[in-house]
CSV table of C-alpha atoms and ligand atoms in Angstrom, one decimal:
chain,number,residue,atom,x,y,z
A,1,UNK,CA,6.9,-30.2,75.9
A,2,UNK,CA,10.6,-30.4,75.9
A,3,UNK,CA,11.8,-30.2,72.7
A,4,UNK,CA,10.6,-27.3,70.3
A,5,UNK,CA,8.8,-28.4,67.0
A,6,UNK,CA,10.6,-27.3,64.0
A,7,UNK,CA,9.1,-26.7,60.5
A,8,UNK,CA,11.0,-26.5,57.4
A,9,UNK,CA,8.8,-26.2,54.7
A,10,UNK,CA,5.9,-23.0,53.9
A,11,UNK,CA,3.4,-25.9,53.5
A,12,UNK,CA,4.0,-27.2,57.0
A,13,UNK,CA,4.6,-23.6,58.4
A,14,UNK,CA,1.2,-22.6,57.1
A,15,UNK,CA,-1.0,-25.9,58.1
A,16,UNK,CA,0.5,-25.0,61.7
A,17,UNK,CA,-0.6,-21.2,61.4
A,18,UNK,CA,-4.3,-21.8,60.2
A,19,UNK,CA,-4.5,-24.5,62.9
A,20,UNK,CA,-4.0,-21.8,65.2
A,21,UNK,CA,-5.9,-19.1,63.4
A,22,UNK,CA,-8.9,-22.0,63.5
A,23,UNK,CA,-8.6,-22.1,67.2
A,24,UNK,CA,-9.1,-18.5,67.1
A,25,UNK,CA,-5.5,-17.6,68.1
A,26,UNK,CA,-2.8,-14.7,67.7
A,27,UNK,CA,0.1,-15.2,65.7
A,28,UNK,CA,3.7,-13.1,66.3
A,29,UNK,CA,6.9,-13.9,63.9
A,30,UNK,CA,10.0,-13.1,65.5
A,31,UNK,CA,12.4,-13.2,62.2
A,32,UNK,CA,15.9,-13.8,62.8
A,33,UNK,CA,19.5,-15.7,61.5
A,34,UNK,CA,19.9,-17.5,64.3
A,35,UNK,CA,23.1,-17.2,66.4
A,36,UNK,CA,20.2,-16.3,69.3
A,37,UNK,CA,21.7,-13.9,71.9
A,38,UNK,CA,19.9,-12.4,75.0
A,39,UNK,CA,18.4,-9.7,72.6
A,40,UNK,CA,16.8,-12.3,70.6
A,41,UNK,CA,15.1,-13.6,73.7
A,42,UNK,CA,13.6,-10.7,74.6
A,43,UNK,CA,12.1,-9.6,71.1
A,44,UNK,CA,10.7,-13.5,71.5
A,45,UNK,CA,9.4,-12.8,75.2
A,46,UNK,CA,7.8,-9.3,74.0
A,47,UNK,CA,6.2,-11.5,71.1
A,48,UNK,CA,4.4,-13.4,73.5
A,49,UNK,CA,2.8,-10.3,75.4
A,50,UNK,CA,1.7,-10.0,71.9
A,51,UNK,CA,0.4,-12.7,70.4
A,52,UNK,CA,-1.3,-15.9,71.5
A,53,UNK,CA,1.6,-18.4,69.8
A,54,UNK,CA,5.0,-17.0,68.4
A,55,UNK,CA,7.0,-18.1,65.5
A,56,UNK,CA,10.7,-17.8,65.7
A,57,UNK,CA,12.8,-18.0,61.7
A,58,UNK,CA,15.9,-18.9,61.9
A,59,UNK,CA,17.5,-18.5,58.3
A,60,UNK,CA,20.9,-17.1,57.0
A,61,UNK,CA,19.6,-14.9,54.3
A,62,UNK,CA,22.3,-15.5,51.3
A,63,UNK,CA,20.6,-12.5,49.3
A,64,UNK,CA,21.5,-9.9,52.0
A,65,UNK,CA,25.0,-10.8,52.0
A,66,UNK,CA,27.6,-9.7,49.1
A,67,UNK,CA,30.1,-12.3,48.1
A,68,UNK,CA,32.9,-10.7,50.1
A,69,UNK,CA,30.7,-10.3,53.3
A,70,UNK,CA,30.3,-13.1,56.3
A,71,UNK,CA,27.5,-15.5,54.8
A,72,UNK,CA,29.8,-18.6,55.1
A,73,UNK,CA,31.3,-18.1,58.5
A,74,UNK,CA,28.4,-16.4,60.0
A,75,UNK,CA,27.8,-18.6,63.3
A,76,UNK,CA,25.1,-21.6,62.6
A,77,UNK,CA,23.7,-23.1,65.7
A,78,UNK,CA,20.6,-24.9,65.3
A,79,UNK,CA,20.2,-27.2,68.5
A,80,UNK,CA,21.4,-24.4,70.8
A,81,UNK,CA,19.1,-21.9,68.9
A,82,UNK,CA,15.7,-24.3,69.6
A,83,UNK,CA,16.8,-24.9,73.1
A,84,UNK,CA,17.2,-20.9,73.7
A,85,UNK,CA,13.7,-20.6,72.1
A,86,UNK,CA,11.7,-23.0,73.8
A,87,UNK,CA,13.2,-21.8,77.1
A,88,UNK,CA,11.5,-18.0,76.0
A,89,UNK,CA,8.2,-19.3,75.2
A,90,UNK,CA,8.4,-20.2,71.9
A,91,UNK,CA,5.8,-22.1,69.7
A,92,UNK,CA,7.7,-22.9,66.8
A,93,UNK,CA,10.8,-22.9,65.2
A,94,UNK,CA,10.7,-22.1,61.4
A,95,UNK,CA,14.2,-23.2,59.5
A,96,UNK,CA,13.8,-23.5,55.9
A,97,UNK,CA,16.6,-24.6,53.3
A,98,UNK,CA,17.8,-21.4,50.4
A,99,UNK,CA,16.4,-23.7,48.2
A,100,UNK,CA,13.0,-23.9,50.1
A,101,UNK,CA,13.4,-19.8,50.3
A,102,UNK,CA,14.1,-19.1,47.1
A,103,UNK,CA,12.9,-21.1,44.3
A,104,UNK,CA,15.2,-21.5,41.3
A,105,UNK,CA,14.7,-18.9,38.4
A,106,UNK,CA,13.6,-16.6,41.1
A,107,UNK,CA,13.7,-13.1,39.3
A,108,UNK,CA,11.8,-10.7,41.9
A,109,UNK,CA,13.2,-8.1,43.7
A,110,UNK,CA,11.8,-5.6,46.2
A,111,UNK,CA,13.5,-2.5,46.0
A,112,UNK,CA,12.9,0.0,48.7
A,113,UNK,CA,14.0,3.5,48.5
A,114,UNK,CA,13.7,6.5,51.5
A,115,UNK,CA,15.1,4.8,54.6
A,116,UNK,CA,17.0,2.4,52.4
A,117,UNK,CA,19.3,5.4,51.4
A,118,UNK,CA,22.3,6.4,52.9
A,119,UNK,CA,24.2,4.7,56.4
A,120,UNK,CA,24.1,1.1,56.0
A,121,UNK,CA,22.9,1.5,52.3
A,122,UNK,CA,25.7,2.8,51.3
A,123,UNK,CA,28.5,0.8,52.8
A,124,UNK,CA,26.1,-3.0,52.6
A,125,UNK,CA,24.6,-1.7,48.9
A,126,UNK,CA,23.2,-5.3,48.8
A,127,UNK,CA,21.5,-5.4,52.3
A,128,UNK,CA,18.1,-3.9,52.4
A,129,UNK,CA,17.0,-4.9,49.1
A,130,UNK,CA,17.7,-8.9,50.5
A,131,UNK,CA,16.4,-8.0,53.7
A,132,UNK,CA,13.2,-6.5,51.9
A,133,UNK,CA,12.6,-9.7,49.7
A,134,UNK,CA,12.6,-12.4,52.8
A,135,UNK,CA,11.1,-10.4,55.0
A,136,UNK,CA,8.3,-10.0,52.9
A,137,UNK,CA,8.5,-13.5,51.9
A,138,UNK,CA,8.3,-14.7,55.6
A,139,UNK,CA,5.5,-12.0,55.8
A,140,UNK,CA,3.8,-14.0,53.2
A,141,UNK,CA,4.8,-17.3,54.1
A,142,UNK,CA,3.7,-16.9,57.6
A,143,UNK,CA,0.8,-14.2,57.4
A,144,UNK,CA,1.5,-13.2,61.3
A,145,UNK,CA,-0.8,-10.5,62.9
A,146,UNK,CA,2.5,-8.9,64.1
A,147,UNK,CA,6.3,-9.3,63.7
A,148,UNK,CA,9.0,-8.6,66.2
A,149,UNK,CA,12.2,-7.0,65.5
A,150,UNK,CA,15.5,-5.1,67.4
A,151,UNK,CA,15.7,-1.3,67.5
A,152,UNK,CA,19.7,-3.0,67.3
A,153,UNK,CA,19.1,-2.6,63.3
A,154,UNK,CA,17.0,0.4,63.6
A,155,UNK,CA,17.8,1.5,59.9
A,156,UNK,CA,16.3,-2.2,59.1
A,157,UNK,CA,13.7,-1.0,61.1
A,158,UNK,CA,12.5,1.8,59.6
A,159,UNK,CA,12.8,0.1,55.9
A,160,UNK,CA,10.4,-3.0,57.1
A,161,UNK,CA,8.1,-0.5,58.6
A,162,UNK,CA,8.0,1.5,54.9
A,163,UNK,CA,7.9,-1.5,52.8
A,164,UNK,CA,5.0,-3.0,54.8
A,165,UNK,CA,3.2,0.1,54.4
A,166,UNK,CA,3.2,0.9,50.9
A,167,UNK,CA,3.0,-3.2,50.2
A,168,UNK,CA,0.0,-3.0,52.2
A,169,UNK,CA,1.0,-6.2,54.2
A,170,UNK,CA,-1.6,-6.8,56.5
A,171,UNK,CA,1.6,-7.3,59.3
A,172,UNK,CA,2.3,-4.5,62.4
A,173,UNK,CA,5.6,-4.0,62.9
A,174,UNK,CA,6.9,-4.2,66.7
A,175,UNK,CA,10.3,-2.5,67.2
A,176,UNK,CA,11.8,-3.8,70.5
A,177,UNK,CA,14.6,-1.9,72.5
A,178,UNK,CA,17.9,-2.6,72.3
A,179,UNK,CA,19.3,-5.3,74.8
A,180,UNK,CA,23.0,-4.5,75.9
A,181,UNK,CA,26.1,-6.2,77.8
A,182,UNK,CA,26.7,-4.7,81.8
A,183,UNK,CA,29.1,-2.4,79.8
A,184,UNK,CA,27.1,-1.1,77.5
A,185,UNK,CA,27.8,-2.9,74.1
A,186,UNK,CA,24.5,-4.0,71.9
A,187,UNK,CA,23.9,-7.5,72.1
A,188,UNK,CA,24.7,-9.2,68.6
A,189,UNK,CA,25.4,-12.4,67.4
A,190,UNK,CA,28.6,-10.8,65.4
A,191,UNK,CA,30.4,-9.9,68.9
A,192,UNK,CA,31.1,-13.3,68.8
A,193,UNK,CA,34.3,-12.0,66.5
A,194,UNK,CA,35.3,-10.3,68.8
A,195,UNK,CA,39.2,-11.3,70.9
A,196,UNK,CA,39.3,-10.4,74.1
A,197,UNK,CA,41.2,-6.9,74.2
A,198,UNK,CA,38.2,-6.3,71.0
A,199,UNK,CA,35.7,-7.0,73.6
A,200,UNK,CA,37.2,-4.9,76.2
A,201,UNK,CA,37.1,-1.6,73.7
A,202,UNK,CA,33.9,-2.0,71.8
A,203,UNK,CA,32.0,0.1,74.4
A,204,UNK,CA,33.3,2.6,73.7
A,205,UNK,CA,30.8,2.9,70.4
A,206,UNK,CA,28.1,3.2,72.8
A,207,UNK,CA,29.5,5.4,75.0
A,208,UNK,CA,30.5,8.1,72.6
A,209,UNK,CA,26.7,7.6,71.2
A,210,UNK,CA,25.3,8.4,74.2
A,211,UNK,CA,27.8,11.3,74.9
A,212,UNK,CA,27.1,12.7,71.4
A,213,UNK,CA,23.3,12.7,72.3
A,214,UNK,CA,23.3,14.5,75.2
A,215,UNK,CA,25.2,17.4,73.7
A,216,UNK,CA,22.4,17.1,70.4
A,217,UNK,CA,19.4,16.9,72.6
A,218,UNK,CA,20.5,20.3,73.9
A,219,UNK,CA,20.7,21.7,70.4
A,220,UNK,CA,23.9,21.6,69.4
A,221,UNK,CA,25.1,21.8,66.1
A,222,UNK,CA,25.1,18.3,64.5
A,223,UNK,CA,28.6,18.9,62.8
A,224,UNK,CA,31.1,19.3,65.5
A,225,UNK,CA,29.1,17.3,67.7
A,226,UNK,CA,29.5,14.3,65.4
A,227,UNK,CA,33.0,14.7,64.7
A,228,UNK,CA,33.7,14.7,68.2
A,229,UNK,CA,31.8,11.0,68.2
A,230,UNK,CA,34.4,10.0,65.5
A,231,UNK,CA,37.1,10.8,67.2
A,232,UNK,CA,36.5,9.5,70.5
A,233,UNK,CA,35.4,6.2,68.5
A,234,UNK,CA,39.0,6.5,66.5
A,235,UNK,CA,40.9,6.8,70.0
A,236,UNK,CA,39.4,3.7,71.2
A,237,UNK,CA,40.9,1.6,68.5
A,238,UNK,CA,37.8,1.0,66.2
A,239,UNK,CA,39.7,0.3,62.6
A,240,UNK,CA,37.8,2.3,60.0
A,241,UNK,CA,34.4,4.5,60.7
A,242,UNK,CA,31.7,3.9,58.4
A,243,UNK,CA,29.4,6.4,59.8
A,244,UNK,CA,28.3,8.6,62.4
A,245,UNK,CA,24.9,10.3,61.6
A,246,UNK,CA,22.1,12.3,63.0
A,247,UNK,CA,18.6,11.4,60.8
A,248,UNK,CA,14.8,11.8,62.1
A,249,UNK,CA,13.9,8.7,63.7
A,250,UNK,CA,11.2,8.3,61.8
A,251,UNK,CA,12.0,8.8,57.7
A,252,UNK,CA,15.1,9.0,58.3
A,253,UNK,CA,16.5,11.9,56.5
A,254,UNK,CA,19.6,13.6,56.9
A,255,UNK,CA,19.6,15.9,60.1
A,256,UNK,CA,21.5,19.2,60.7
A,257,UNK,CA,19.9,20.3,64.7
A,258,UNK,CA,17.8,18.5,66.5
A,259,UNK,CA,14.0,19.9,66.7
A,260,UNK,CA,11.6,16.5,66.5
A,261,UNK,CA,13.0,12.8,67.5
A,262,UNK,CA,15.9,12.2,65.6
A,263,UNK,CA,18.4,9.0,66.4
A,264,UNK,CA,22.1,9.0,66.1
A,265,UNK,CA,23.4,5.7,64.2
A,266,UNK,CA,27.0,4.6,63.2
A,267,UNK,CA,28.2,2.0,62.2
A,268,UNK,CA,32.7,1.1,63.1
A,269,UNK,CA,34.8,-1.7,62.5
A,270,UNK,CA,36.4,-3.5,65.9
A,271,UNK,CA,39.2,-5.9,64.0
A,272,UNK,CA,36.8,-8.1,61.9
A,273,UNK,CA,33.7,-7.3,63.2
A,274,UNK,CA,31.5,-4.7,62.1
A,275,UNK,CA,29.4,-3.0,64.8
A,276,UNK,CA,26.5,-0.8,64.8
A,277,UNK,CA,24.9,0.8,67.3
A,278,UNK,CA,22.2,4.0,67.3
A,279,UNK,CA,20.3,5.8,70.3
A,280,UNK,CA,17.3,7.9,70.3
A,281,UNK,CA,18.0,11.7,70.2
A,282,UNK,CA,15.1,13.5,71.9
A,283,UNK,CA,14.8,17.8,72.2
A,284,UNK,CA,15.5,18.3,76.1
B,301,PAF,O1,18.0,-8.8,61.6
B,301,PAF,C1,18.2,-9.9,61.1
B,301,PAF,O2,18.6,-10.9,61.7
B,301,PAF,C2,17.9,-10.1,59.6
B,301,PAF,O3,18.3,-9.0,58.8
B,301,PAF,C3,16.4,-10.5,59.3
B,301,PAF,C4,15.5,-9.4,59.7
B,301,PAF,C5,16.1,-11.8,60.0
B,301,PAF,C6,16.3,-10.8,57.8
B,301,PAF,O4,17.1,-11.8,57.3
């Protein structure tokens, strides 16, 4: 097979999944907006350690974007996308239209509270609640035994992993660790706004993470130790901070010391693109 067979519709997406399920076979989803990075691959290679065939989406999700934010020029990439996919072991590419995704007069929401609050929430008010609804649409629309996603997005994360739960979605949720360039920055498909000199200084997000985590896992006081993080992110030319936080890692609530797993997330603008980044925070 040299060409990866793409679906577009749920009817054909679902004839190909009970053909499998009649064969007795696993099924992984890797959900993701295309754009595919080195990151991407490896959440699709772990899917196959998983599962006897893997899914890949590829769909720009309009309702997790607000009208100011990147929908339009978010990078599209179809043919490169199915070629990167095939090459990682992929089954299937699932690319539906909006208007196959949302059907007109849609009027359902799923609003998801908890790890939904706060960080990202606050500064993307219209994210989670867009990324709950597909999600649990592709959930639906696919009914995969497991589904893949980046620890990259780790609020994300935690919200699919509480939705699913109290939804009852018969789905387990695989977070996959972060994938990162030689110099440290996450992998994502929104570096590619980055210029050059951009490139060069985005690191430093990471590295004042990791810094910042060191000093926490030793039991410092979050406040100072956070601050600190801001600045050092401030000095390496990131435009405005959103955030810099300690929460648990698993509910994610606000965190003052750290005394169970906690992770550190923020979230800094690098000229037009927004980055975010988070590392695990662990007592020493
Ligand atoms: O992480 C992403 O790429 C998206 O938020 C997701 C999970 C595919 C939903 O649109």
């Amino acid at each position: 097979m040299d060409t990866l067979p793409i679906v577009r519709t749920v009817a054909d997406l679902r004839a190909q999944v009970a053909a499998w399920r009649r064969a007795g076979l696993t099924v992984a989803l890797v959900p993701t907006m295309g754009a595919l990075h080195a990151g991407h691959m490896a959440l699709v290679e772990r899917a196959c350690t998983l599962a006897d065939k893997v899914v890949a989406s590829v769909f720009v999700n309009p309702t997790q974007f607000a009208p100011h934010e990147d929908f339009e020029r978010y990078p599209r990439d179809e043919a490169g996308d199915a070629a990167k996919l095939l090459a990682a072991g992929c089954h299937l590419l699932y690319a539906p239209s909006v208007a196959e995704m949302y059907a007109e007069g849609r009027c359902t929401t799923v609003a998801v509270g908890g790890p939904a609050e706060g960080l990202c929430g606050t500064f993307r008010p219209q994210m989670f609640g867009g990324v709950a609804l597909v999600v649990t649409k592709l959930f639906l629309q696919a009914l995969p035994d497991v589904a893949v996603f980046g620890e990259k997005d780790y609020q994300q994360l935690q919200v699919i992993r509480r939705f699913t739960r109290d939804l009852d979605i018969p789905v387990r949720v695989d977070g996959a660790p972060t994938v990162r360039e030689a110099d440290g920055l996450a992998m994502s498909s929104r570096n590619a706004y980055l210029g050059a000199d951009e490139r060069a200084r985005a690191p430093a997000l990471y590295a004042a993470l990791t810094e910042a985590a060191a000093a926490l896992s030793g039991g410092a006081a979050a406040g100072p130790v956070l601050e600190a993080a801001k600045a050092r992110i401030a000095a390496a030319g990131f435009g405005s901070i959103d955030y810099v936080e300690l929460r648990d890692a698993d509910t994610l609530a606000p965190v003052g010391r750290v005394e169970r797993p906690a992770r550190l997330l923020a979230a800094a603008w690098m000229g037009k693109a927004r980055l975010i980044d988070n590392v695990p925070v662990v007592t020493a």
